[in-house]
PDB file of C-alpha atoms in Angstrom:
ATOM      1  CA  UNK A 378     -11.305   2.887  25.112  1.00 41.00           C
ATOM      2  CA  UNK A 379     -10.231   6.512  25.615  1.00 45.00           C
ATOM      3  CA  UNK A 380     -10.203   8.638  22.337  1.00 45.00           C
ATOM      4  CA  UNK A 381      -9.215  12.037  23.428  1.00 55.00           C
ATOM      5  CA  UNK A 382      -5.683  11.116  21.663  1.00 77.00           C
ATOM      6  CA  UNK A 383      -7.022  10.043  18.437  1.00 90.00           C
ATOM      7  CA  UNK A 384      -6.745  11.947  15.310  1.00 95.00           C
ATOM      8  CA  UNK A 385     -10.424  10.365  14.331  1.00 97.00           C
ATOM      9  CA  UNK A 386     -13.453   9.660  15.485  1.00 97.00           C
ATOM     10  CA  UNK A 387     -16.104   7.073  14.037  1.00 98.00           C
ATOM     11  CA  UNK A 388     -19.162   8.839  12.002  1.00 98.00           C
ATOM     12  CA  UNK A 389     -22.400   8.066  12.003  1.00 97.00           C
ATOM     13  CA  UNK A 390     -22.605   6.832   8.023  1.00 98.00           C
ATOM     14  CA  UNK A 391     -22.085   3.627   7.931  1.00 98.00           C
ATOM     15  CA  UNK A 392     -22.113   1.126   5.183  1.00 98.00           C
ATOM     16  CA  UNK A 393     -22.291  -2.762   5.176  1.00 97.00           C
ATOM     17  CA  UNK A 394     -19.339  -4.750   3.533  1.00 96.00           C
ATOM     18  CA  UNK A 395     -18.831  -8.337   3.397  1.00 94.00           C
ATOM     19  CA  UNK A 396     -20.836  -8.845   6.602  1.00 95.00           C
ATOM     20  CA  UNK A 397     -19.007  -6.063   8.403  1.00 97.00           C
ATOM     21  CA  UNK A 398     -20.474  -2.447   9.751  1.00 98.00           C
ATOM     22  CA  UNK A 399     -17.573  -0.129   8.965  1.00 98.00           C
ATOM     23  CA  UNK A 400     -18.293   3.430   9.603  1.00 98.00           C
ATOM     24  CA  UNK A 401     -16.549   6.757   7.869  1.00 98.00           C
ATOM     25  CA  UNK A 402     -14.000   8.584   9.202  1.00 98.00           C
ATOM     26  CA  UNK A 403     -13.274  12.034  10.396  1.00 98.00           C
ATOM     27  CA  UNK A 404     -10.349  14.065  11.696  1.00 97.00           C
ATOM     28  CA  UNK A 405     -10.566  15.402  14.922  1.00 97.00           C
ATOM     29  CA  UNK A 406      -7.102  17.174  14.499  1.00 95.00           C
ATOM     30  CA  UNK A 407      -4.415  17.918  12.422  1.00 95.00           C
ATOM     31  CA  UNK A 408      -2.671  14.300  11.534  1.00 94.00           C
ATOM     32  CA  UNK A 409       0.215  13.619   9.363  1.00 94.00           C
ATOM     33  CA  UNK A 410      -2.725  12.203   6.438  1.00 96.00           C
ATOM     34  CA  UNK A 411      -5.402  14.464   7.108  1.00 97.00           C
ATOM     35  CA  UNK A 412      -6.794  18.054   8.126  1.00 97.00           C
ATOM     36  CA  UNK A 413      -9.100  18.605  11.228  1.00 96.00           C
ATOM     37  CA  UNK A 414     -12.798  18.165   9.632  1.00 97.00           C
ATOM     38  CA  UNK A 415     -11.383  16.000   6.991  1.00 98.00           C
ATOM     39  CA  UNK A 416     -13.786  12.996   6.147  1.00 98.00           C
ATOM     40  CA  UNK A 417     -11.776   9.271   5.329  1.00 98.00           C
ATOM     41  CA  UNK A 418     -12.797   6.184   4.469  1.00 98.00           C
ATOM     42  CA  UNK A 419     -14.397   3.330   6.279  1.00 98.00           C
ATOM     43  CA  UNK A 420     -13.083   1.137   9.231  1.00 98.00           C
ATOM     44  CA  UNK A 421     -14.656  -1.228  11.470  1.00 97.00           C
ATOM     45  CA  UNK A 422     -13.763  -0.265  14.670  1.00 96.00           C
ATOM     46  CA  UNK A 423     -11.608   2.503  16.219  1.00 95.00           C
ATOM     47  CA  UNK A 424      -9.274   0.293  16.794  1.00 95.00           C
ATOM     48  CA  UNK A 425      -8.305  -0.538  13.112  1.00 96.00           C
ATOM     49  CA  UNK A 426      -6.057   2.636  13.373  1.00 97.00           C
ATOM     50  CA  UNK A 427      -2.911   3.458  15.674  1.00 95.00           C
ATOM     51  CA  UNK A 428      -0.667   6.436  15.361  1.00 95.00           C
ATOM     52  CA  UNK A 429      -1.129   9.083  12.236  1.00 95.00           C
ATOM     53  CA  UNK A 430      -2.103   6.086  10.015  1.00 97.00           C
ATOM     54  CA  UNK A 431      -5.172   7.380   7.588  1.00 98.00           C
ATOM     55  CA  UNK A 432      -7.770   5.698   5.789  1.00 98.00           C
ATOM     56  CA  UNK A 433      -8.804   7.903   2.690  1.00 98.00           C
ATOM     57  CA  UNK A 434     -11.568   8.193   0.034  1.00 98.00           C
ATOM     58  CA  UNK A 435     -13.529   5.097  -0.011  1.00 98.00           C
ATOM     59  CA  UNK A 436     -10.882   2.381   1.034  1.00 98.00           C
ATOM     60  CA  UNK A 437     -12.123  -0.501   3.874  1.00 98.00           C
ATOM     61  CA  UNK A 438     -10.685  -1.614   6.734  1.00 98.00           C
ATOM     62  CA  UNK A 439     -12.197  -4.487   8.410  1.00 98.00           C
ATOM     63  CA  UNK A 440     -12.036  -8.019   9.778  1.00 96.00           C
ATOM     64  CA  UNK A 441      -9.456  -7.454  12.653  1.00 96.00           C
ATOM     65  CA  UNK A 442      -6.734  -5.393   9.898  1.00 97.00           C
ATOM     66  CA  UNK A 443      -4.910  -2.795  11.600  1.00 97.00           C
ATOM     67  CA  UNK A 444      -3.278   0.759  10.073  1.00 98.00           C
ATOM     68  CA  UNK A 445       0.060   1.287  12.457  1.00 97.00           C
ATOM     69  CA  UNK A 446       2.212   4.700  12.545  1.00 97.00           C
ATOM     70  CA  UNK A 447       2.121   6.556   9.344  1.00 97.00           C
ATOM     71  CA  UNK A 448       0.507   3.843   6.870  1.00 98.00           C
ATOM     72  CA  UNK A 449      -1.864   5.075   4.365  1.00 98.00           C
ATOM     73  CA  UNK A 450      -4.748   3.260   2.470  1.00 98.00           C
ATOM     74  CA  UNK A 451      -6.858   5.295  -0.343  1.00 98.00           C
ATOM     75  CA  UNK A 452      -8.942   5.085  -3.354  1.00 98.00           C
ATOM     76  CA  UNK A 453     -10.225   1.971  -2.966  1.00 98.00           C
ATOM     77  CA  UNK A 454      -7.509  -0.381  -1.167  1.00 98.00           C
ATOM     78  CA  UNK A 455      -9.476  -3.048   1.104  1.00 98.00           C
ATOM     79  CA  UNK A 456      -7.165  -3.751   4.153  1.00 98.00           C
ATOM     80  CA  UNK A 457      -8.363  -7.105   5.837  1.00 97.00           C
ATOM     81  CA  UNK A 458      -8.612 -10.221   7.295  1.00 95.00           C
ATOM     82  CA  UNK A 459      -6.488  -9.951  10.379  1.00 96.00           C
ATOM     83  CA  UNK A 460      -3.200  -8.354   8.571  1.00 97.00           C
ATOM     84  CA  UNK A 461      -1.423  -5.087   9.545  1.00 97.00           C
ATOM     85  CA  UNK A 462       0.181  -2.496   7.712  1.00 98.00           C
ATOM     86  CA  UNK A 463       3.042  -0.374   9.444  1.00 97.00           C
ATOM     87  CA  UNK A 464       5.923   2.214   9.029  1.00 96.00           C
ATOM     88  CA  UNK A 465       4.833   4.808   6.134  1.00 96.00           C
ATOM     89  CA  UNK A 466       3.172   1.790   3.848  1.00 97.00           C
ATOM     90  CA  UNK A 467       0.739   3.638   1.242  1.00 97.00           C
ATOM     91  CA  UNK A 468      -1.523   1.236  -0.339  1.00 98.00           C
ATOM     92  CA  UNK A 469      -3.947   2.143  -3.183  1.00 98.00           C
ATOM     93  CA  UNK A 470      -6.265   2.193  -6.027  1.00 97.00           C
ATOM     94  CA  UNK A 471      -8.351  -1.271  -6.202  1.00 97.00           C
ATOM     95  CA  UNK A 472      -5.407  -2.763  -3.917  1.00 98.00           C
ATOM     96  CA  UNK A 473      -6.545  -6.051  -1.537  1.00 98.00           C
ATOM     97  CA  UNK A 474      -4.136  -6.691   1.479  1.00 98.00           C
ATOM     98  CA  UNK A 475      -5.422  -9.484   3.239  1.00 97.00           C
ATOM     99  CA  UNK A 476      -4.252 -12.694   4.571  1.00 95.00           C
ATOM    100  CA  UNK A 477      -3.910 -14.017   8.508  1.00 95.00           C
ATOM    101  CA  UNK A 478      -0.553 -12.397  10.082  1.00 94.00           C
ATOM    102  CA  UNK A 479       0.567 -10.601   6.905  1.00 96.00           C
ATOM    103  CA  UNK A 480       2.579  -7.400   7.965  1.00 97.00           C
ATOM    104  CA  UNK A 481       3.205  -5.098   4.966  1.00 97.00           C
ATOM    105  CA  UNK A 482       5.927  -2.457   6.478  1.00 94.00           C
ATOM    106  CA  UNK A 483       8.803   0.152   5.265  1.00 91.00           C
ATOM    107  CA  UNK A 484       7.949   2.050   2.434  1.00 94.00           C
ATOM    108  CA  UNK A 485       5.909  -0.197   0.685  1.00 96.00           C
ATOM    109  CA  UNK A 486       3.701   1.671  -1.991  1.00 96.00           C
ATOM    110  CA  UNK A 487       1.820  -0.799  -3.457  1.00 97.00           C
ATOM    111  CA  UNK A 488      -1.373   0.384  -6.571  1.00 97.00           C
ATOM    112  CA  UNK A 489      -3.878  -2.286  -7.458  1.00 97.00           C
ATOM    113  CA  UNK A 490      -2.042  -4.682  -5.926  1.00 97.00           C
ATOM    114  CA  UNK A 491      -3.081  -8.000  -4.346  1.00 97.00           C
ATOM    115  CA  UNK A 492      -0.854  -8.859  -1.187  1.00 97.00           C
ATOM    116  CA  UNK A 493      -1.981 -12.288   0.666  1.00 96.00           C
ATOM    117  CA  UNK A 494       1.126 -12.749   3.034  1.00 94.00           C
ATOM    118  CA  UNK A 495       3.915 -11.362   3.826  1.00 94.00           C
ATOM    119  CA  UNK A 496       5.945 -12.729   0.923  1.00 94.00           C
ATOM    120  CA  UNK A 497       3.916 -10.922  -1.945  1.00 96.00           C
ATOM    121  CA  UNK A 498       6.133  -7.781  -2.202  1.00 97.00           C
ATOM    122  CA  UNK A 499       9.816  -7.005  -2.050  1.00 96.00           C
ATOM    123  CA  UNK A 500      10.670  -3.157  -1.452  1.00 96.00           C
ATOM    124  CA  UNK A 501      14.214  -2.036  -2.699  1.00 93.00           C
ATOM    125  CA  UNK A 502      15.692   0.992  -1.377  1.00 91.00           C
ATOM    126  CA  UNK A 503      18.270   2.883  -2.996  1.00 87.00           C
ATOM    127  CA  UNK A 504      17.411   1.768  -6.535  1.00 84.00           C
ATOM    128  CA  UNK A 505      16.288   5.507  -7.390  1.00 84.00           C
ATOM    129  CA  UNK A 506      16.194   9.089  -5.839  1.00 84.00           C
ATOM    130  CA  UNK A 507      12.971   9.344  -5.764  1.00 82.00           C
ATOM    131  CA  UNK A 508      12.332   6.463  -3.215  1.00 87.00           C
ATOM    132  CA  UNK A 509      12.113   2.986  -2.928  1.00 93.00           C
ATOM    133  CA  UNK A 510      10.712   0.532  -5.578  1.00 95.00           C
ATOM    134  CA  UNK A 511       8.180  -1.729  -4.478  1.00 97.00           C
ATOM    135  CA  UNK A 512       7.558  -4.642  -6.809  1.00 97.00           C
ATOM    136  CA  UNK A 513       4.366  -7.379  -5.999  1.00 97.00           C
ATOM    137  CA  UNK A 514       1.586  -9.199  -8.286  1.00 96.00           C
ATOM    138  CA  UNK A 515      -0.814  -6.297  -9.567  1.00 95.00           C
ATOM    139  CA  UNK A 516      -4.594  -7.195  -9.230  1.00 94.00           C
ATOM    140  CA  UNK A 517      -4.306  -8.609 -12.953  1.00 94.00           C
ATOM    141  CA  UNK A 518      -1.585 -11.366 -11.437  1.00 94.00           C
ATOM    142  CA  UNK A 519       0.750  -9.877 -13.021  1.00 94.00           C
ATOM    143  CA  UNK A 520       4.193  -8.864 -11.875  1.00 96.00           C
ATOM    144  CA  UNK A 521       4.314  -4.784 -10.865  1.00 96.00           C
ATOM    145  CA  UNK A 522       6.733  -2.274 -10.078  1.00 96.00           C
ATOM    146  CA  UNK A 523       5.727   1.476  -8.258  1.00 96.00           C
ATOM    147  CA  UNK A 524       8.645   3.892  -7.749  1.00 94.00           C
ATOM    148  CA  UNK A 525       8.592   7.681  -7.078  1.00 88.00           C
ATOM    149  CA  UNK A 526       4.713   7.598  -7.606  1.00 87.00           C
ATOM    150  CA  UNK A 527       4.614   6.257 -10.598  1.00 93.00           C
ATOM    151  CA  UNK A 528       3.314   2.453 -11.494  1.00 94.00           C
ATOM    152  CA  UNK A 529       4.309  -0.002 -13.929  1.00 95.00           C
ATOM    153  CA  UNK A 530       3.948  -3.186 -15.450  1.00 95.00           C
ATOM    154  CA  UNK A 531       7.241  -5.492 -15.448  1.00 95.00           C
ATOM    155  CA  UNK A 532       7.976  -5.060 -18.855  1.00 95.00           C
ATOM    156  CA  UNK A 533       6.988  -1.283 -19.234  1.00 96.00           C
ATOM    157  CA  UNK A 534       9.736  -0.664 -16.047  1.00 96.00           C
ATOM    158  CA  UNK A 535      12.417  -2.211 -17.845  1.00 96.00           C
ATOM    159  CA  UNK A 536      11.748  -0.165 -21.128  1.00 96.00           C
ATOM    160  CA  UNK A 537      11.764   2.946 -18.660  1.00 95.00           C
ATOM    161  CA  UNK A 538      14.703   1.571 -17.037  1.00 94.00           C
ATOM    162  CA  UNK A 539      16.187   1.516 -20.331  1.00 95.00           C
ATOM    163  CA  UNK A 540      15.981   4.929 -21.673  1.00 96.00           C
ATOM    164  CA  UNK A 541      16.305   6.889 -18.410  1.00 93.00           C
ATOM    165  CA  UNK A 542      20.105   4.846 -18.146  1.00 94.00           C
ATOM    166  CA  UNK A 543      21.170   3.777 -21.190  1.00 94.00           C
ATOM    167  CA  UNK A 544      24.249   5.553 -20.645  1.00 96.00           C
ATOM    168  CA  UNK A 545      24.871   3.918 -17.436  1.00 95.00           C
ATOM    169  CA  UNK A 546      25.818   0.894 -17.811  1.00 95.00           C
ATOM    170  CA  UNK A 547      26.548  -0.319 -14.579  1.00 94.00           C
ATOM    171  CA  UNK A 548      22.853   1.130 -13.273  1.00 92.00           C
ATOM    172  CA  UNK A 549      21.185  -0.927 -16.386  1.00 94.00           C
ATOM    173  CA  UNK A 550      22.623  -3.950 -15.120  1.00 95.00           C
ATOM    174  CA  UNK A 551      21.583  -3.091 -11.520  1.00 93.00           C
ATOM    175  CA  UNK A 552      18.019  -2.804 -13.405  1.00 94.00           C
ATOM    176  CA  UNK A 553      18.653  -6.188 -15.013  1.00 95.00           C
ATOM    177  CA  UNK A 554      19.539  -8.002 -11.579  1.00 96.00           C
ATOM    178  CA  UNK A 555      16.232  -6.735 -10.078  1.00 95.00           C
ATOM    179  CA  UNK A 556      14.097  -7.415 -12.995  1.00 96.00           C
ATOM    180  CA  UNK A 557      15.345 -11.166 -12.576  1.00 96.00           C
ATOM    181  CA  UNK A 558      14.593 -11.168  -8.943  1.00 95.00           C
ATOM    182  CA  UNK A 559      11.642 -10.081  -9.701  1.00 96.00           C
ATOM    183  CA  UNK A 560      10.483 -12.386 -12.349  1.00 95.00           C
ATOM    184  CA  UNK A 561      11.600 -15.143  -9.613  1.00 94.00           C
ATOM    185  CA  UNK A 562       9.374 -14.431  -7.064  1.00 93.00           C
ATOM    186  CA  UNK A 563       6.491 -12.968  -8.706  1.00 91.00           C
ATOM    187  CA  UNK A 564       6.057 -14.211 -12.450  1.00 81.00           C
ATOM    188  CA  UNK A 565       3.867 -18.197 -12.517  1.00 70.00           C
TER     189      UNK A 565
END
């Protein structure tokens, strides 16, 4: 495969995981993630990346996963098991995205989350100027929110919800409508 294009090469340190060789990774050029000289994280093969999409820190990437266009995954986020992530999807901390032909795309932002298929994470958009809100199942089980960087339980982003518009009524019952949806799809 030619790699003249790539924003990354394979290191030599390597480490084994869950039967896999992934190796480190470092820029070869300026990226939209990363610096020339910039050491990532670990991926199986050059092919687990496409586009600007990074791996960071210590997160894995293995088992046929790919990283598409801008995605991100850092900390510790394990990306595998033949799923893709795409668009400008940032996954992170202790996050697992894994599951045959699950596609995690938009603006997903997803910390400590556990994401199996496709179905394990709603993103809204236009819920809040500071981006979208992505809500899934937290690596506790329990139903998450992230929006504009920040990360919250269920309950603790309806008490935010609460004080930032409590003089809006119309955006608290917006907040209300989602929470529901929410607790729908994600709460056992």
């Amino acid at each position: 495969m030619e790699t003249t294009n790539k924003h990354f090469r394979l290191t030599e340190e390597t480490i084994e995981w869950q039967g896999h060789t992934l190796h480190r990774i470092e820029a070869t050029r300026d990226s939209y993630w990363a610096k020339a000289g910039e050491k990532g994280g670990f991926v199986e093969s050059e092919d687990s990346l496409r586009g600007d999409a990074w791996v960071a820190d210590n997160a894995k990437v293995w088992g046929s996963a790919y990283l598409l266009d801008r995605s991100l995954a850092r900390d510790n986020a394990q990306v595998f098991d033949k799923c893709t992530l795409m668009d400008t999807v940032t996954v992170a901390g202790s996050s697992r995205i894994c599951g045959y032909g699950t596609v995690v795309y938009n603006m997903a932002n997803i910390y400590n989350g556990v994401v199996r298929n496709t179905n394990d994470y709603i993103v809204y958009q236009g819920f809040h100027e500071g981006g979208p809100l992505t809500a899934y199942r937290d690596t506790n089980d329990m139903p998450t929110v992230t929006l504009s960087g920040s990360w919250y339980t269920l309950p603790n982003f309806i008490r935010w919800a609460k004080q930032r518009y409590e003089n809006n009524p119309d955006r608290l019952e917006e907040v209300r409508l989602i929470a529901e949806l929410i607790r729908l799809r994600f709460d056992k």
